[in-house]
Structure formats: C-alpha cells, structure tokens
Amino acid sequence: MIRPPLGLYIHLPWCVRKCPYCDFNSHALRDGLPEKAYVDALLADLRQDLAWVKDRRLHSIFLGGGTPSLFSPDSLARMLEGVQGLVPWDKPIEITLEANPGTVESAKFRAFRASGINRLSLGVQSFQDGKLTALGRIHTAREALEAIDTARSAGFDNFNLDLMFGLPGQSLNDALSDIDTAIAQNPAHISYYQLTLEPHTLFAKYPPRLPQDEHIWTLQNACQEKLAAGGFKRYEISAYARDGFQCRHNLNYWRFGDYLGIGAGAHAKLTDPERNAIHRIWKIRHPDHYREKAASPARIGGRSIIRESDKPLEFLMNTLRLKEGFTPSQFERRTGMDFAQIAPSLEPLLVDGLLKRAGERITCSSRGWNFLDTLLERFIPA
C-alpha cells in the first residue's frame, strides 16, 4: 500500500432554496452568508487535518455545496490563498467551483476566474423551463444559456454542464433537445445522470410521477448515442468529456485516491500505509456547530477504518465506474491486499461477460456497466 494522490473537497453548504430532490448537506439561506466566519472555520479545520498530508501536494480542489457561487469572489480568493499557504499544490492544479446558473452568480464569473478557479460546474439540469419548474430549480433556461456565455467570456474554457434525465413527463424529444442544446454550447464536459428519489428529500415524501423504467432506458441510450456523436467520450457511468477534459478531482475519487474534506458535513478518505489502513472521516453537519468547533477535535462528526473484508467492494464500486477499470497492481497499491484474494471472485464475472480483461486491465463490459449494482453484490462480505 502506498499513499495515492490527494485531493481537497471544500463544502459550502448554503443555497437560495433547497431542491426537492437534493439529499446533500445543504441549507436554505435565511439571514445572510457568514462568509468571513465560515472561511476562517474552513482554514482552521484544514490546519487540524495537516497531519494527514505528509509530503503530498494537492492534486485538485473541488468547491461543492450547496451553491458555492453564492460566496463572494473575495472570500473564495482568501480561502484559496489560505489553503495554498498550508498545503503545497501541483502545478497546474484543477480547481472546480459548482455554480448556480442564475444571473446574480454568473455576474461574478470573471472575478472567480481571477481568483484561480479554472473549472466551473454549472447545475443546469434541463434547458426547458417546465422541467426546471418541476425540479424546483430557481433559474430559467434563458438564464442557463446566459450563464454559459458569461462563463466563456470570463475565460472558462473548461466547464461542465450537469443534466438530468428521467424527469417528470420527459419525452424522448425533450431529452434529445436538452442534449442538442448542451452540445451546441460546446462545454468541455457533460455530467448526465438519472433523477432518483433519495430518502429524506421532499421528492421522497411527495414523489412526482416519473417515467417507467423502459422509457428511461430508451432516453438514456438515445442520448448516450447523441453525446458520442457530438464528441463526448463516456469515461465514467455518468460522465462524458472531450479529449483531455475529464474531471481530475472526480477521477481521483473513482481511482480510489485520497481526499481531505473540510466544511460542514464534508467527508475524507485517507490512506495510512504504516498501519495498512484506510480511514474515513467526516465533519459535523450543522454549519453553526461546525463554525464553533472547527479549530478543535470536536469538529469530527465520526470516523471509521475500512474493514479488510470491505476493501474489495469499496475499491471495485469506485474503479468499475470508470471505463478504464483497474489493474491488479493498482488494486494492491490502493488496498494493501494481494490481488489473489479477489481473483477467484472475478473469474466467473469474466466468464459471464460482465467483466473484460485486456492484458492486465480489467474493465466492465457494456452489459456489466448496466448491471453494476448486481455485479458488486458478489463482493459484499457475508
């Protein structure tokens, strides 16, 4: 086992209004953003986490939420300067900001770019006003297009568009229209994923009528074909990119890399080669409590060490999401286990055609990707 690349996730938990499908740790903004106090807390939290950094440099930074673009460019610049003063960075480093397409946030894009942020992820979800209303989004299709134009003029040549399919009342033409519009904006990356009803969300309590599975399957296949024809290569189950623009931060997750997590409710995965252990750590969730305790051990909401019997499942549920899959040596470096311990369980999956092997590399087949959850069930410890 060796220490893998290290990313940093920063959680900024406020949004204008919580979307009914969202199960993230996000909170509707009521009394104004406590920007200075929260940035101070983030940097205090990171100082406490420095023992995990060792001699590594940050591979990537991802600002997620919530709606991080609600923060002022000055606050984000101060935060990033503070991070760089504590942990050295790779050069060049990828720094992603999740942004709301609304006009208020898009006006800040030039200042965000000047602060060092070099990748935007725009939560568009759909380019049709009726679908946006059904999803509880507060922006319009016109505002989404304007935000894309603003981002490009601000110097962002690397931006992602988040789109959903399987929406209430969505026809095949609706779905294809969203993809056509997205491709026409010439983004570097498109994240395309199915709307699901997650527990403890408003949609779980008051579920909308979603399309039948067979119809969703039709939408997905048709739109994947259109994305491929438009030059977007599917490199992960829900991620499509032009050559050279895969999300470095998310690739590190899926390759079973390490990441620090600062902010209310943020999670971390950290490798400890000396003890042949992989730690998961998460911070307390409520933003007010987090700010009060960020400089102390009380900021930790919980921690665990991945059991040896769980390491294969944890590794495979990440790496098999990627088209590139994994190699036996990667498994051994990232888990500290001998590949021979999982080889017998992989063999019937290779025989059944759910997995493929080319040289040393093991990947999902197209059928295996479609039934990944079923495939992974074979690695759940008894």
CSV table of C-alpha atoms in Angstrom, one decimal:
chain,number,residue,atom,x,y,z
A,1,MET,CA,0.0,0.0,0.0
A,2,ILE,CA,1.2,3.5,-0.9
A,3,ARG,CA,-0.3,6.9,-0.4
A,4,PRO,CA,-2.3,7.8,-3.6
A,5,PRO,CA,-2.8,11.4,-5.0
A,6,LEU,CA,-4.5,13.8,-2.6
A,7,GLY,CA,-7.5,16.0,-3.4
A,8,LEU,CA,-9.3,18.6,-1.3
A,9,TYR,CA,-13.1,18.9,-1.1
A,10,ILE,CA,-14.5,22.1,0.4
A,11,HIS,CA,-18.1,22.1,1.4
A,12,LEU,CA,-20.1,25.4,1.3
A,13,PRO,CA,-23.5,24.3,2.5
A,14,TRP,CA,-25.8,27.2,1.7
A,15,CYS,CA,-28.2,27.7,-1.3
A,16,VAL,CA,-31.0,30.1,-2.1
A,17,ARG,CA,-33.6,27.3,-1.9
A,18,LYS,CA,-33.1,23.5,-1.3
A,19,CYS,CA,-34.1,21.5,-4.4
A,20,PRO,CA,-36.7,18.8,-3.6
A,21,TYR,CA,-34.5,16.0,-5.0
A,22,CYS,CA,-31.3,17.1,-3.1
A,23,ASP,CA,-30.0,14.8,-0.3
A,24,PHE,CA,-26.7,16.7,0.2
A,25,ASN,CA,-26.0,18.6,3.4
A,26,SER,CA,-27.4,21.9,2.2
A,27,HIS,CA,-29.3,24.7,3.9
A,28,ALA,CA,-31.6,27.4,2.5
A,29,LEU,CA,-30.1,30.8,3.1
A,30,ARG,CA,-32.1,32.9,5.5
A,31,ASP,CA,-30.1,35.6,7.3
A,32,GLY,CA,-27.1,36.3,5.0
A,33,LEU,CA,-23.9,34.4,4.5
A,34,PRO,CA,-21.4,34.3,7.4
A,35,GLU,CA,-18.6,34.4,4.8
A,36,LYS,CA,-15.7,35.6,6.9
A,37,ALA,CA,-16.5,33.3,9.9
A,38,TYR,CA,-17.0,30.3,7.6
A,39,VAL,CA,-13.8,30.8,5.7
A,40,ASP,CA,-12.0,31.2,9.0
A,41,ALA,CA,-13.5,28.0,10.1
A,42,LEU,CA,-12.5,26.2,6.9
A,43,LEU,CA,-8.9,27.2,7.3
A,44,ALA,CA,-8.9,26.3,11.0
A,45,ASP,CA,-10.3,22.9,10.0
A,46,LEU,CA,-7.6,22.3,7.4
A,47,ARG,CA,-4.8,23.2,9.9
A,48,GLN,CA,-6.1,20.4,12.1
A,49,ASP,CA,-6.0,18.0,9.2
A,50,LEU,CA,-2.4,18.7,8.1
A,51,ALA,CA,-1.1,15.6,9.9
A,52,TRP,CA,-2.7,13.6,7.0
A,53,VAL,CA,-0.9,15.5,4.3
A,54,LYS,CA,2.6,14.2,5.0
A,55,ASP,CA,4.8,15.2,2.0
A,56,ARG,CA,2.0,15.2,-0.6
A,57,ARG,CA,0.8,18.0,-2.8
A,58,LEU,CA,-2.8,18.8,-3.6
A,59,HIS,CA,-3.8,17.2,-6.9
A,60,SER,CA,-7.1,19.0,-7.2
A,61,ILE,CA,-9.6,21.2,-5.3
A,62,PHE,CA,-13.4,21.0,-5.6
A,63,LEU,CA,-15.7,23.6,-4.1
A,64,GLY,CA,-19.1,21.9,-3.7
A,65,GLY,CA,-22.4,22.6,-1.9
A,66,GLY,CA,-25.0,24.0,-1.5
A,67,THR,CA,-24.3,26.7,-4.0
A,68,PRO,CA,-20.6,27.8,-3.5
A,69,SER,CA,-21.0,30.6,-6.1
A,70,LEU,CA,-23.2,32.5,-3.5
A,71,PHE,CA,-19.9,33.3,-1.8
A,72,SER,CA,-18.1,36.5,-2.9
A,73,PRO,CA,-15.0,36.2,-5.1
A,74,ASP,CA,-13.0,37.9,-2.4
A,75,SER,CA,-14.0,35.3,0.2
A,76,LEU,CA,-13.1,32.4,-2.1
A,77,ALA,CA,-9.8,34.1,-3.1
A,78,ARG,CA,-8.9,34.5,0.6
A,79,MET,CA,-9.8,30.9,1.2
A,80,LEU,CA,-7.7,29.6,-1.7
A,81,GLU,CA,-4.8,31.7,-0.6
A,82,GLY,CA,-5.1,30.3,2.9
A,83,VAL,CA,-5.2,26.7,1.5
A,84,GLN,CA,-2.1,27.3,-0.6
A,85,GLY,CA,-0.3,28.7,2.4
A,86,LEU,CA,-1.0,25.4,4.3
A,87,VAL,CA,-0.6,22.7,1.7
A,88,PRO,CA,1.5,22.8,-1.5
A,89,TRP,CA,-0.2,22.4,-4.8
A,90,ASP,CA,0.5,20.5,-8.0
A,91,LYS,CA,1.2,22.8,-11.0
A,92,PRO,CA,-1.1,23.2,-12.8
A,93,ILE,CA,-3.9,22.3,-10.3
A,94,GLU,CA,-7.5,21.9,-11.2
A,95,ILE,CA,-9.9,24.0,-9.0
A,96,THR,CA,-13.6,23.4,-9.7
A,97,LEU,CA,-16.4,25.6,-8.5
A,98,GLU,CA,-20.0,24.4,-8.5
A,99,ALA,CA,-22.1,27.4,-9.7
A,100,ASN,CA,-25.8,28.4,-10.0
A,101,PRO,CA,-26.8,29.5,-13.5
A,102,GLY,CA,-28.8,32.3,-12.0
A,103,THR,CA,-27.8,35.8,-13.2
A,104,VAL,CA,-26.7,37.0,-9.8
A,105,GLU,CA,-23.9,34.4,-9.5
A,106,SER,CA,-22.9,34.5,-13.2
A,107,ALA,CA,-22.0,38.2,-12.9
A,108,LYS,CA,-19.2,37.1,-10.6
A,109,PHE,CA,-17.6,34.6,-13.0
A,110,ARG,CA,-14.7,36.9,-14.2
A,111,ALA,CA,-13.7,37.5,-10.6
A,112,PHE,CA,-13.9,33.8,-9.8
A,113,ARG,CA,-11.6,33.1,-12.7
A,114,ALA,CA,-9.1,35.8,-11.4
A,115,SER,CA,-9.1,34.1,-8.0
A,116,GLY,CA,-7.5,30.9,-9.5
A,117,ILE,CA,-10.7,28.9,-10.1
A,118,ASN,CA,-10.2,27.3,-13.5
A,119,ARG,CA,-13.1,24.9,-13.9
A,120,LEU,CA,-16.9,25.6,-13.5
A,121,SER,CA,-19.6,23.0,-13.0
A,122,LEU,CA,-23.0,24.6,-13.8
A,123,GLY,CA,-26.1,22.9,-12.4
A,124,VAL,CA,-28.3,23.3,-15.5
A,125,GLN,CA,-30.3,20.0,-15.2
A,126,SER,CA,-32.5,21.0,-18.2
A,127,PHE,CA,-32.9,23.7,-20.8
A,128,GLN,CA,-36.7,23.6,-20.6
A,129,ASP,CA,-38.5,25.9,-18.2
A,130,GLY,CA,-41.3,23.4,-17.5
A,131,LYS,CA,-38.8,20.7,-16.5
A,132,LEU,CA,-36.8,23.2,-14.3
A,133,THR,CA,-40.0,24.2,-12.5
A,134,ALA,CA,-40.8,20.5,-11.9
A,135,LEU,CA,-37.4,20.1,-10.4
A,136,GLY,CA,-37.8,23.1,-8.1
A,137,ARG,CA,-34.9,25.0,-9.8
A,138,ILE,CA,-34.8,28.7,-9.4
A,139,HIS,CA,-33.2,29.6,-12.8
A,140,THR,CA,-34.7,29.6,-16.3
A,141,ALA,CA,-33.4,28.1,-19.5
A,142,ARG,CA,-32.5,31.6,-20.7
A,143,GLU,CA,-30.5,32.3,-17.6
A,144,ALA,CA,-28.7,29.0,-18.0
A,145,LEU,CA,-27.6,30.0,-21.5
A,146,GLU,CA,-26.6,33.4,-20.4
A,147,ALA,CA,-24.5,31.9,-17.6
A,148,ILE,CA,-22.7,29.7,-20.1
A,149,ASP,CA,-21.9,32.7,-22.3
A,150,THR,CA,-20.7,34.7,-19.2
A,151,ALA,CA,-18.5,31.8,-18.1
A,152,ARG,CA,-16.9,31.6,-21.5
A,153,SER,CA,-16.3,35.3,-21.8
A,154,ALA,CA,-14.8,35.3,-18.3
A,155,GLY,CA,-12.1,32.9,-19.5
A,156,PHE,CA,-13.6,29.5,-18.5
A,157,ASP,CA,-12.8,27.1,-21.4
A,158,ASN,CA,-13.1,24.2,-19.0
A,159,PHE,CA,-16.7,24.0,-17.8
A,160,ASN,CA,-19.1,21.2,-17.1
A,161,LEU,CA,-22.9,21.1,-17.6
A,162,ASP,CA,-25.0,19.0,-15.2
A,163,LEU,CA,-28.0,17.5,-16.9
A,164,MET,CA,-30.7,15.1,-15.7
A,165,PHE,CA,-32.9,12.6,-17.5
A,166,GLY,CA,-35.9,10.6,-16.4
A,167,LEU,CA,-37.7,13.8,-15.4
A,168,PRO,CA,-41.4,14.0,-14.8
A,169,GLY,CA,-43.2,14.0,-18.1
A,170,GLN,CA,-40.0,13.9,-20.1
A,171,SER,CA,-40.4,12.6,-23.7
A,172,LEU,CA,-37.7,11.3,-25.9
A,173,ASN,CA,-37.8,14.6,-27.9
A,174,ASP,CA,-37.4,16.5,-24.6
A,175,ALA,CA,-34.4,14.6,-23.6
A,176,LEU,CA,-32.8,14.8,-27.0
A,177,SER,CA,-33.5,18.5,-27.1
A,178,ASP,CA,-31.6,19.0,-23.9
A,179,ILE,CA,-28.6,17.1,-25.2
A,180,ASP,CA,-28.7,19.0,-28.5
A,181,THR,CA,-28.7,22.3,-26.6
A,182,ALA,CA,-25.9,21.3,-24.3
A,183,ILE,CA,-23.6,20.1,-27.2
A,184,ALA,CA,-24.3,23.4,-29.0
A,185,GLN,CA,-22.8,25.3,-26.0
A,186,ASN,CA,-19.5,23.5,-26.6
A,187,PRO,CA,-18.7,22.6,-23.0
A,188,ALA,CA,-15.6,20.6,-22.1
A,189,HIS,CA,-17.6,18.1,-20.0
A,190,ILE,CA,-21.2,16.9,-19.5
A,191,SER,CA,-22.5,15.1,-16.5
A,192,TYR,CA,-25.6,13.2,-17.4
A,193,TYR,CA,-27.4,11.3,-14.7
A,194,GLN,CA,-30.9,9.9,-13.9
A,195,LEU,CA,-33.2,11.7,-11.5
A,196,THR,CA,-33.6,9.4,-8.5
A,197,LEU,CA,-35.8,9.8,-5.4
A,198,GLU,CA,-33.5,9.8,-2.4
A,199,PRO,CA,-34.6,9.2,1.2
A,200,HIS,CA,-35.2,12.2,3.4
A,201,THR,CA,-35.9,14.6,0.5
A,202,LEU,CA,-39.1,16.4,-0.4
A,203,PHE,CA,-39.5,14.2,-3.5
A,204,ALA,CA,-39.3,11.1,-1.3
A,205,LYS,CA,-42.2,12.5,0.8
A,206,TYR,CA,-44.2,13.8,-2.2
A,207,PRO,CA,-42.9,11.8,-5.1
A,208,PRO,CA,-43.5,13.1,-8.6
A,209,ARG,CA,-44.7,10.7,-11.3
A,210,LEU,CA,-41.5,9.6,-13.1
A,211,PRO,CA,-41.3,7.8,-16.4
A,212,GLN,CA,-41.4,4.0,-16.5
A,213,ASP,CA,-38.0,2.1,-16.5
A,214,GLU,CA,-38.4,1.0,-20.1
A,215,HIS,CA,-38.9,4.6,-21.2
A,216,ILE,CA,-35.9,5.8,-19.1
A,217,TRP,CA,-33.8,3.1,-20.8
A,218,THR,CA,-34.8,4.5,-24.2
A,219,LEU,CA,-33.9,8.0,-23.2
A,220,GLN,CA,-30.6,7.1,-21.8
A,221,ASN,CA,-29.5,5.0,-24.8
A,222,ALA,CA,-30.6,7.6,-27.4
A,223,CYS,CA,-28.9,10.5,-25.5
A,224,GLN,CA,-25.7,8.5,-25.0
A,225,GLU,CA,-25.5,7.9,-28.7
A,226,LYS,CA,-26.0,11.6,-29.4
A,227,LEU,CA,-23.3,12.6,-26.9
A,228,ALA,CA,-20.8,10.2,-28.5
A,229,ALA,CA,-21.7,11.6,-32.0
A,230,GLY,CA,-21.1,15.1,-30.6
A,231,GLY,CA,-17.5,14.2,-29.5
A,232,PHE,CA,-18.2,13.5,-25.8
A,233,LYS,CA,-16.5,10.2,-24.7
A,234,ARG,CA,-18.1,8.4,-21.8
A,235,TYR,CA,-15.3,7.8,-19.3
A,236,GLU,CA,-17.5,7.1,-16.2
A,237,ILE,CA,-21.0,5.9,-15.8
A,238,SER,CA,-22.5,9.4,-15.8
A,239,ALA,CA,-19.5,11.5,-17.1
A,240,TYR,CA,-18.8,12.5,-20.7
A,241,ALA,CA,-15.8,14.6,-21.8
A,242,ARG,CA,-14.0,16.0,-24.8
A,243,ASP,CA,-10.4,14.6,-25.0
A,244,GLY,CA,-8.2,16.0,-22.2
A,245,PHE,CA,-11.1,17.4,-20.1
A,246,GLN,CA,-12.0,14.6,-17.8
A,247,CYS,CA,-12.6,15.9,-14.2
A,248,ARG,CA,-9.3,15.3,-12.4
A,249,HIS,CA,-10.8,15.6,-9.0
A,250,ASN,CA,-13.6,13.0,-9.6
A,251,LEU,CA,-11.1,10.7,-11.4
A,252,ASN,CA,-9.1,10.6,-8.2
A,253,TYR,CA,-12.2,9.6,-6.3
A,254,TRP,CA,-13.0,6.8,-8.8
A,255,ARG,CA,-9.4,5.6,-8.8
A,256,PHE,CA,-9.7,5.1,-5.1
A,257,GLY,CA,-7.4,8.1,-4.4
A,258,ASP,CA,-7.3,10.1,-1.2
A,259,TYR,CA,-9.1,13.4,-0.3
A,260,LEU,CA,-9.3,15.7,2.6
A,261,GLY,CA,-12.8,17.1,3.3
A,262,ILE,CA,-13.3,20.5,5.1
A,263,GLY,CA,-16.6,22.2,5.8
A,264,ALA,CA,-19.8,21.2,7.5
A,265,GLY,CA,-20.5,17.5,6.8
A,266,ALA,CA,-17.5,17.1,4.5
A,267,HIS,CA,-16.1,13.6,4.1
A,268,ALA,CA,-12.5,12.4,3.8
A,269,LYS,CA,-10.7,9.2,2.7
A,270,LEU,CA,-7.1,8.9,3.8
A,271,THR,CA,-4.6,6.1,3.4
A,272,ASP,CA,-2.2,5.1,6.3
A,273,PRO,CA,0.4,2.8,4.8
A,274,GLU,CA,2.2,2.3,8.1
A,275,ARG,CA,-0.8,0.6,9.5
A,276,ASN,CA,-2.1,-0.8,6.2
A,277,ALA,CA,-5.3,1.1,6.9
A,278,ILE,CA,-7.8,3.3,5.0
A,279,HIS,CA,-9.6,5.9,7.2
A,280,ARG,CA,-12.9,7.6,6.5
A,281,ILE,CA,-13.5,10.8,8.5
A,282,TRP,CA,-16.5,13.2,8.4
A,283,LYS,CA,-17.1,16.6,9.9
A,284,ILE,CA,-20.1,17.6,12.0
A,285,ARG,CA,-23.0,18.6,9.7
A,286,HIS,CA,-24.7,21.7,11.1
A,287,PRO,CA,-22.9,24.8,9.8
A,288,ASP,CA,-23.3,26.8,13.1
A,289,HIS,CA,-21.9,24.0,15.2
A,290,TYR,CA,-19.2,23.4,12.7
A,291,ARG,CA,-18.1,27.1,12.8
A,292,GLU,CA,-17.9,26.9,16.6
A,293,LYS,CA,-15.8,23.7,16.7
A,294,ALA,CA,-13.7,23.9,13.5
A,295,ALA,CA,-10.5,24.6,15.4
A,296,SER,CA,-10.9,21.6,17.8
A,297,PRO,CA,-11.2,17.8,17.7
A,298,ALA,CA,-15.0,18.3,18.2
A,299,ARG,CA,-15.3,19.2,14.5
A,300,ILE,CA,-15.1,15.5,13.8
A,301,GLY,CA,-18.5,14.0,13.3
A,302,GLY,CA,-17.2,10.5,13.1
A,303,ARG,CA,-14.5,8.2,11.8
A,304,SER,CA,-14.0,4.6,10.8
A,305,ILE,CA,-11.4,2.3,9.3
A,306,ILE,CA,-12.5,0.3,6.3
A,307,ARG,CA,-12.5,-3.4,7.3
A,308,GLU,CA,-10.2,-5.7,5.4
A,309,SER,CA,-13.2,-7.6,4.2
A,310,ASP,CA,-14.8,-4.5,2.8
A,311,LYS,CA,-11.8,-3.2,0.9
A,312,PRO,CA,-12.5,-5.1,-2.3
A,313,LEU,CA,-16.1,-3.8,-2.5
A,314,GLU,CA,-15.0,-0.2,-1.7
A,315,PHE,CA,-12.3,-0.4,-4.4
A,316,LEU,CA,-14.4,-2.0,-7.1
A,317,MET,CA,-17.5,0.1,-6.6
A,318,ASN,CA,-15.3,3.1,-7.5
A,319,THR,CA,-12.9,1.8,-10.1
A,320,LEU,CA,-15.5,-0.2,-12.1
A,321,ARG,CA,-17.5,3.0,-12.6
A,322,LEU,CA,-14.6,4.0,-14.9
A,323,LYS,CA,-14.3,2.9,-18.5
A,324,GLU,CA,-10.6,2.4,-17.8
A,325,GLY,CA,-11.3,-0.1,-14.9
A,326,PHE,CA,-8.2,-1.1,-12.9
A,327,THR,CA,-5.1,-3.3,-12.9
A,328,PRO,CA,-4.1,-5.9,-10.3
A,329,SER,CA,-1.2,-3.7,-9.3
A,330,GLN,CA,-3.5,-0.7,-8.7
A,331,PHE,CA,-5.7,-2.9,-6.5
A,332,GLU,CA,-2.7,-3.9,-4.4
A,333,ARG,CA,-1.3,-0.3,-4.2
A,334,ARG,CA,-4.6,1.2,-3.1
A,335,THR,CA,-5.9,-1.5,-0.8
A,336,GLY,CA,-2.7,-3.2,0.7
A,337,MET,CA,-4.2,-6.6,-0.3
A,338,ASP,CA,-2.9,-9.3,-2.6
A,339,PHE,CA,-4.8,-9.4,-5.8
A,340,ALA,CA,-5.0,-13.2,-5.5
A,341,GLN,CA,-7.6,-12.6,-2.7
A,342,ILE,CA,-10.2,-11.4,-5.2
A,343,ALA,CA,-9.1,-13.1,-8.4
A,344,PRO,CA,-11.4,-16.2,-7.8
A,345,SER,CA,-14.4,-13.9,-7.4
A,346,LEU,CA,-13.6,-12.0,-10.6
A,347,GLU,CA,-13.3,-15.1,-12.7
A,348,PRO,CA,-17.0,-16.0,-13.1
A,349,LEU,CA,-17.8,-12.4,-13.9
A,350,LEU,CA,-15.2,-12.6,-16.7
A,351,VAL,CA,-16.7,-15.9,-17.9
A,352,ASP,CA,-20.2,-14.4,-17.8
A,353,GLY,CA,-19.1,-11.4,-19.9
A,354,LEU,CA,-19.9,-8.8,-17.2
A,355,LEU,CA,-16.1,-8.0,-17.0
A,356,LYS,CA,-13.5,-7.9,-19.6
A,357,ARG,CA,-9.7,-8.4,-19.4
A,358,ALA,CA,-7.2,-6.9,-21.9
A,359,GLY,CA,-3.7,-7.6,-20.8
A,360,GLU,CA,-3.5,-6.6,-17.1
A,361,ARG,CA,-6.5,-4.2,-17.3
A,362,ILE,CA,-9.9,-5.3,-16.0
A,363,THR,CA,-13.0,-3.3,-17.1
A,364,CYS,CA,-16.8,-3.6,-17.1
A,365,SER,CA,-18.3,-4.7,-20.4
A,366,SER,CA,-21.3,-2.6,-21.6
A,367,ARG,CA,-23.6,-5.1,-20.0
A,368,GLY,CA,-21.6,-5.1,-16.8
A,369,TRP,CA,-21.9,-1.3,-16.6
A,370,ASN,CA,-25.7,-1.6,-17.0
A,371,PHE,CA,-25.8,-4.1,-14.1
A,372,LEU,CA,-23.0,-2.8,-11.9
A,373,ASP,CA,-25.0,-2.9,-8.7
A,374,THR,CA,-25.8,-6.6,-9.3
A,375,LEU,CA,-22.2,-7.3,-10.1
A,376,LEU,CA,-20.9,-5.6,-7.0
A,377,GLU,CA,-23.3,-7.7,-4.8
A,378,ARG,CA,-20.9,-10.6,-5.2
A,379,PHE,CA,-18.3,-8.7,-3.2
A,380,ILE,CA,-20.5,-7.8,-0.2
A,381,PRO,CA,-18.9,-9.6,2.8
A,382,ALA,CA,-21.1,-12.5,4.1
